[in-house]
């Protein structure tokens, strides 16, 4: 780390190292997935805004989830698609760090929003008489704003810890975007503090919320089993199963990516895991909520009927 150190101004994203013919196929496939992600989440967001019956706390948080999924995918996927059709796969180092910051902020915010959604379902099913008081619009707004603000501050901490490191090469990131673990490999200094902070953040953002969600849904399940009405029991199961699917997909892939021993997951497998929760999960979320949720399907039919009348 002497006077011969060279500071990098741009890096090369190696992406998926496959045959050129396969790159074209992947670009087309991922473009379709990305389009469905934007379209599906956009439709969910539009339905929630247009239908007054969906102006409830649960759909308030679902609208934030739709915005997060579109932002999350848009942060990573467009550059990946451009690299699949372009031989020059470089990115300036400052935009690379910005991509890392936004990726961490959106991911952490989604974790906390999912926790808020589980708390909303817990109150709605286990304390229905006090639901309107506990989940007031003031409380919902505070929960959503706190999720965004805390996640941004946490991501800023990681960014500051990255900026304190000297980066002198190699100039290649073996990933399709500037994922934080891949970026740290460019540093020519000890990154143990960064690794420790990442692990601590995973415990706080992933393991802690997941335990809260599991405890909440255990109590929800017990409450559902005590419901006498068959229709009420089906409605509760339908709503909660949709949320559990989303929670399982997101938390499961993230924990495997960041908390499992790295030696068990080669870099190409890590790229697939990252692709899963960067593209596949945001694309599947609207399908899960629309196919499993009668209220969303009903709202979509009402919106379509209004359009036909116009």
Coordinates of C-alpha atoms in Angstrom, one line a residue:
X1 CA 0.0 0.0 0.0
X2 CA 2.8 2.4 -0.9
X3 CA 3.3 5.0 -3.5
X4 CA 2.7 2.6 -6.5
X5 CA -0.9 2.1 -5.5
X6 CA -3.4 2.8 -8.4
X7 CA -6.8 4.1 -7.5
X8 CA -9.6 2.7 -9.7
X9 CA -12.1 5.0 -11.5
X10 CA -14.1 2.3 -13.1
X11 CA -14.7 -1.4 -12.8
X12 CA -15.8 -4.2 -15.2
X13 CA -18.9 -6.2 -14.3
X14 CA -18.1 -9.7 -15.5
X15 CA -21.8 -10.8 -15.2
X16 CA -22.8 -14.2 -16.5
X17 CA -19.8 -15.7 -18.3
X18 CA -21.6 -17.7 -20.9
X19 CA -21.5 -18.1 -24.7
X20 CA -22.5 -15.1 -26.8
X21 CA -25.5 -16.9 -28.2
X22 CA -26.7 -17.7 -24.7
X23 CA -26.2 -14.1 -23.7
X24 CA -28.7 -13.0 -26.4
X25 CA -31.2 -15.5 -25.1
X26 CA -30.7 -14.4 -21.5
X27 CA -31.1 -10.8 -22.4
X28 CA -34.4 -11.5 -24.1
X29 CA -35.6 -13.7 -21.2
X30 CA -34.6 -11.2 -18.5
X31 CA -36.1 -8.3 -20.5
X32 CA -39.5 -10.1 -20.5
X33 CA -39.2 -10.8 -16.7
X34 CA -38.2 -7.2 -16.0
X35 CA -41.2 -6.0 -18.1
X36 CA -43.5 -8.2 -16.2
X37 CA -42.0 -7.0 -12.9
X38 CA -42.7 -3.3 -13.8
X39 CA -46.1 -4.1 -15.3
X40 CA -47.3 -6.4 -12.4
X41 CA -46.2 -4.1 -9.6
X42 CA -47.5 -1.1 -11.5
X43 CA -50.9 -2.7 -11.8
X44 CA -51.0 -3.5 -8.1
X45 CA -50.0 0.0 -7.2
X46 CA -52.6 1.5 -9.6
X47 CA -55.4 -0.7 -8.3
X48 CA -54.7 0.2 -4.7
X49 CA -54.7 3.9 -5.6
X50 CA -57.9 3.8 -7.7
X51 CA -60.1 1.5 -5.6
X52 CA -61.2 3.2 -2.3
X53 CA -62.0 -0.3 -0.8
X54 CA -58.3 -1.0 -0.8
X55 CA -57.4 2.1 1.2
X56 CA -56.6 0.1 4.2
X57 CA -53.4 -0.4 6.2
X58 CA -52.6 -3.8 4.6
X59 CA -52.8 -2.4 1.1
X60 CA -51.0 0.7 2.2
X61 CA -48.0 -1.5 3.0
X62 CA -48.5 -3.5 -0.1
X63 CA -48.2 -0.3 -2.2
X64 CA -44.9 0.4 -0.6
X65 CA -43.8 -3.2 -1.4
X66 CA -44.8 -2.7 -5.1
X67 CA -42.7 0.5 -5.2
X68 CA -39.8 -1.3 -3.6
X69 CA -39.9 -4.2 -6.0
X70 CA -39.9 -1.9 -9.0
X71 CA -37.1 0.2 -7.6
X72 CA -35.1 -2.9 -6.5
X73 CA -35.3 -4.4 -10.0
X74 CA -34.6 -1.1 -11.8
X75 CA -31.5 -0.6 -9.7
X76 CA -29.8 -3.8 -10.9
X77 CA -31.5 -5.2 -14.1
X78 CA -31.1 -2.4 -16.7
X79 CA -27.3 -2.4 -16.4
X80 CA -27.3 -6.2 -16.5
X81 CA -29.3 -6.2 -19.7
X82 CA -27.0 -3.6 -21.2
X83 CA -23.9 -5.7 -20.4
X84 CA -25.5 -8.8 -22.0
X85 CA -25.6 -7.0 -25.4
X86 CA -22.5 -4.9 -24.9
X87 CA -18.9 -6.2 -24.9
X88 CA -17.7 -3.1 -23.0
X89 CA -19.1 -3.9 -19.5
X90 CA -17.5 -1.1 -17.5
X91 CA -19.2 1.1 -14.9
X92 CA -17.7 4.1 -13.2
X93 CA -16.8 3.5 -9.6
X94 CA -19.1 6.3 -8.1
X95 CA -22.2 4.9 -9.9
X96 CA -21.1 1.5 -8.8
X97 CA -21.1 2.5 -5.1
X98 CA -24.5 4.3 -5.6
X99 CA -25.8 1.0 -7.0
X100 CA -24.6 -0.8 -3.9
X101 CA -26.1 1.8 -1.6
X102 CA -29.5 1.7 -3.3
X103 CA -29.5 -2.1 -3.4
X104 CA -28.9 -2.3 0.4
X105 CA -31.4 0.4 1.1
X106 CA -34.2 -1.2 -0.9
X107 CA -33.5 -4.7 0.4
X108 CA -33.5 -3.5 4.1
X109 CA -36.6 -1.5 3.6
X110 CA -38.4 -4.5 2.1
X111 CA -37.5 -6.6 5.1
X112 CA -39.0 -4.0 7.5
X113 CA -42.1 -3.4 5.3
X114 CA -42.8 -7.2 5.3
X115 CA -42.5 -7.1 9.1
X116 CA -45.0 -4.2 9.3
X117 CA -47.4 -6.3 7.1
X118 CA -47.1 -9.2 9.4
X119 CA -47.8 -7.0 12.4
X120 CA -50.9 -5.6 10.6
X121 CA -52.2 -9.1 9.9
X122 CA -51.5 -10.1 13.6
X123 CA -53.5 -7.1 14.9
X124 CA -56.3 -7.7 12.3
X125 CA -56.8 -11.3 13.2
X126 CA -55.8 -11.5 16.9
X127 CA -57.2 -8.1 18.0
X128 CA -59.9 -7.2 15.5
X129 CA -61.9 -5.0 17.9
X130 CA -58.8 -2.7 18.5
X131 CA -57.6 -2.9 14.9
X132 CA -58.8 0.6 13.9
X133 CA -57.1 2.2 16.9
X134 CA -53.8 0.3 16.8
X135 CA -53.3 0.4 13.0
X136 CA -54.4 4.1 12.6
X137 CA -53.1 6.0 9.5
X138 CA -50.7 7.8 11.8
X139 CA -49.2 4.6 13.0
X140 CA -49.0 3.2 9.4
X141 CA -47.3 6.3 8.1
X142 CA -44.8 6.2 11.0
X143 CA -44.0 2.5 10.4
X144 CA -43.5 3.1 6.7
X145 CA -41.4 6.3 7.1
X146 CA -39.3 4.7 9.8
X147 CA -38.6 1.6 7.6
X148 CA -37.4 3.9 4.7
X149 CA -35.3 6.1 7.0
X150 CA -33.7 3.4 9.1
X151 CA -32.8 1.4 6.0
X152 CA -31.2 4.4 4.3
X153 CA -29.2 5.2 7.4
X154 CA -28.0 1.6 7.7
X155 CA -27.0 1.5 4.0
X156 CA -25.2 4.8 4.5
X157 CA -23.2 3.2 7.3
X158 CA -22.1 0.4 4.9
X159 CA -21.3 3.0 2.3
X160 CA -19.1 5.0 4.7
X161 CA -17.3 1.9 5.7
X162 CA -16.6 1.1 2.0
X163 CA -15.4 4.6 1.3
X164 CA -12.7 4.3 4.0
X165 CA -11.1 1.5 2.1
X166 CA -8.4 1.9 -0.5
X167 CA -9.4 0.4 -3.9
X168 CA -6.5 -0.5 -6.0
X169 CA -7.7 -3.5 -8.0
X170 CA -8.3 -5.9 -9.5
X171 CA -10.7 -3.9 -11.6
X172 CA -13.2 -6.7 -12.2
X173 CA -16.4 -7.4 -10.2
X174 CA -17.4 -11.0 -10.7
X175 CA -21.1 -10.2 -10.6
X176 CA -23.8 -8.7 -12.8
X177 CA -24.1 -5.6 -10.5
X178 CA -22.1 -4.0 -7.7
X179 CA -23.1 -6.3 -5.0
X180 CA -21.5 -5.4 -1.7
X181 CA -19.5 -8.6 -1.1
X182 CA -18.1 -8.5 -4.6
X183 CA -17.2 -4.8 -4.3
X184 CA -15.3 -5.5 -1.1
X185 CA -13.0 -7.9 -3.0
X186 CA -11.6 -5.0 -4.9
X187 CA -10.2 -3.4 -1.7
X188 CA -6.5 -3.7 -1.0
X189 CA -7.0 -3.5 2.8
X190 CA -8.5 -5.5 5.7
X191 CA -12.3 -5.8 5.2
X192 CA -13.0 -7.7 8.4
X193 CA -14.9 -4.7 9.9
X194 CA -17.0 -4.5 6.8
X195 CA -17.8 -8.2 7.0
X196 CA -18.6 -7.9 10.7
X197 CA -21.0 -5.0 10.0
X198 CA -22.7 -7.0 7.2
X199 CA -23.2 -10.0 9.4
X200 CA -24.5 -7.8 12.3
X201 CA -26.9 -6.1 9.9
X202 CA -28.1 -9.5 8.6
X203 CA -28.9 -10.6 12.1
X204 CA -30.8 -7.4 12.8
X205 CA -32.5 -7.0 9.4
X206 CA -33.0 -10.7 8.4
X207 CA -33.0 -13.0 11.4
X208 CA -34.7 -10.7 13.9
X209 CA -37.6 -9.8 11.6
X210 CA -38.0 -13.4 10.4
X211 CA -38.3 -14.5 14.0
X212 CA -40.9 -11.8 14.6
X213 CA -42.8 -12.9 11.5
X214 CA -42.8 -16.5 12.5
X215 CA -44.0 -15.8 16.1
X216 CA -46.7 -13.5 14.7
X217 CA -48.0 -16.1 12.3
X218 CA -47.9 -18.8 14.9
X219 CA -50.3 -16.8 16.9
X220 CA -52.3 -15.9 13.8
X221 CA -52.6 -19.6 13.0
X222 CA -53.9 -20.4 16.4
X223 CA -56.4 -17.5 16.2
X224 CA -57.6 -18.7 12.7
X225 CA -58.2 -22.2 14.0
X226 CA -60.5 -20.7 16.6
X227 CA -62.6 -18.9 14.0
X228 CA -66.1 -20.5 13.9
X229 CA -67.1 -19.2 10.4
X230 CA -65.8 -21.2 7.5
X231 CA -65.8 -18.2 5.2
X232 CA -63.9 -16.1 7.7
X233 CA -61.3 -18.8 8.2
X234 CA -60.8 -19.1 4.4
X235 CA -60.4 -15.4 4.0
X236 CA -57.8 -15.2 6.8
X237 CA -55.9 -18.2 5.4
X238 CA -55.9 -16.6 1.9
X239 CA -54.6 -13.3 3.0
X240 CA -51.9 -14.7 5.3
X241 CA -50.7 -17.4 2.9
X242 CA -50.0 -14.8 0.3
X243 CA -47.8 -12.9 2.7
X244 CA -46.1 -16.0 4.0
X245 CA -45.2 -16.9 0.4
X246 CA -43.5 -13.5 -0.1
X247 CA -41.8 -13.7 3.2
X248 CA -40.4 -17.2 2.6
X249 CA -39.1 -16.3 -0.9
X250 CA -37.4 -13.0 0.2
X251 CA -36.0 -14.0 3.6
X252 CA -35.0 -17.5 2.5
X253 CA -32.9 -16.4 -0.5
X254 CA -31.3 -13.5 1.4
X255 CA -30.3 -15.6 4.4
X256 CA -28.8 -18.3 2.1
X257 CA -26.9 -15.6 0.3
X258 CA -25.5 -13.6 3.2
X259 CA -25.5 -15.9 6.2
X260 CA -24.6 -19.4 4.8
X261 CA -20.9 -20.3 4.7
X262 CA -19.4 -18.8 1.5
X263 CA -17.4 -21.8 0.7
X264 CA -20.5 -23.8 0.0
X265 CA -21.7 -21.4 -2.7
X266 CA -19.5 -20.8 -5.7
X267 CA -19.7 -17.3 -7.2
X268 CA -21.9 -18.4 -10.1
X269 CA -24.4 -19.9 -7.6
X270 CA -24.3 -16.6 -5.7
X271 CA -25.2 -14.8 -8.9
X272 CA -28.2 -17.0 -9.4
X273 CA -29.3 -16.3 -5.8
X274 CA -28.9 -12.6 -6.3
X275 CA -30.9 -12.8 -9.6
X276 CA -33.6 -14.6 -7.7
X277 CA -34.3 -11.8 -5.2
X278 CA -33.4 -9.0 -7.7
X279 CA -35.7 -10.1 -10.5
X280 CA -37.7 -13.3 -9.9
X281 CA -39.0 -12.3 -6.4
X282 CA -40.2 -8.8 -7.5
X283 CA -41.9 -10.4 -10.5
X284 CA -43.6 -13.1 -8.4
X285 CA -44.9 -10.8 -5.7
X286 CA -47.7 -9.3 -7.7
X287 CA -48.7 -12.7 -9.0
X288 CA -48.9 -14.1 -5.5
X289 CA -51.0 -11.3 -4.2
X290 CA -53.3 -11.2 -7.2
X291 CA -53.8 -14.9 -7.5
X292 CA -54.2 -15.6 -3.8
X293 CA -56.1 -12.5 -2.8
X294 CA -59.8 -12.2 -3.6
X295 CA -59.9 -8.5 -2.8
X296 CA -57.2 -7.6 -5.3
X297 CA -58.9 -9.7 -8.0
X298 CA -62.2 -8.1 -7.2
X299 CA -60.7 -4.6 -7.3
X300 CA -59.1 -5.4 -10.7
X301 CA -62.4 -6.5 -12.1
X302 CA -64.1 -3.3 -10.9
X303 CA -61.4 -1.1 -12.4
X304 CA -61.7 -3.0 -15.8
X305 CA -65.5 -2.6 -15.7
X306 CA -65.1 1.2 -15.2
X307 CA -62.7 1.4 -18.1
X308 CA -65.2 -0.4 -20.4
X309 CA -68.0 1.9 -19.3
X310 CA -65.8 4.9 -20.2

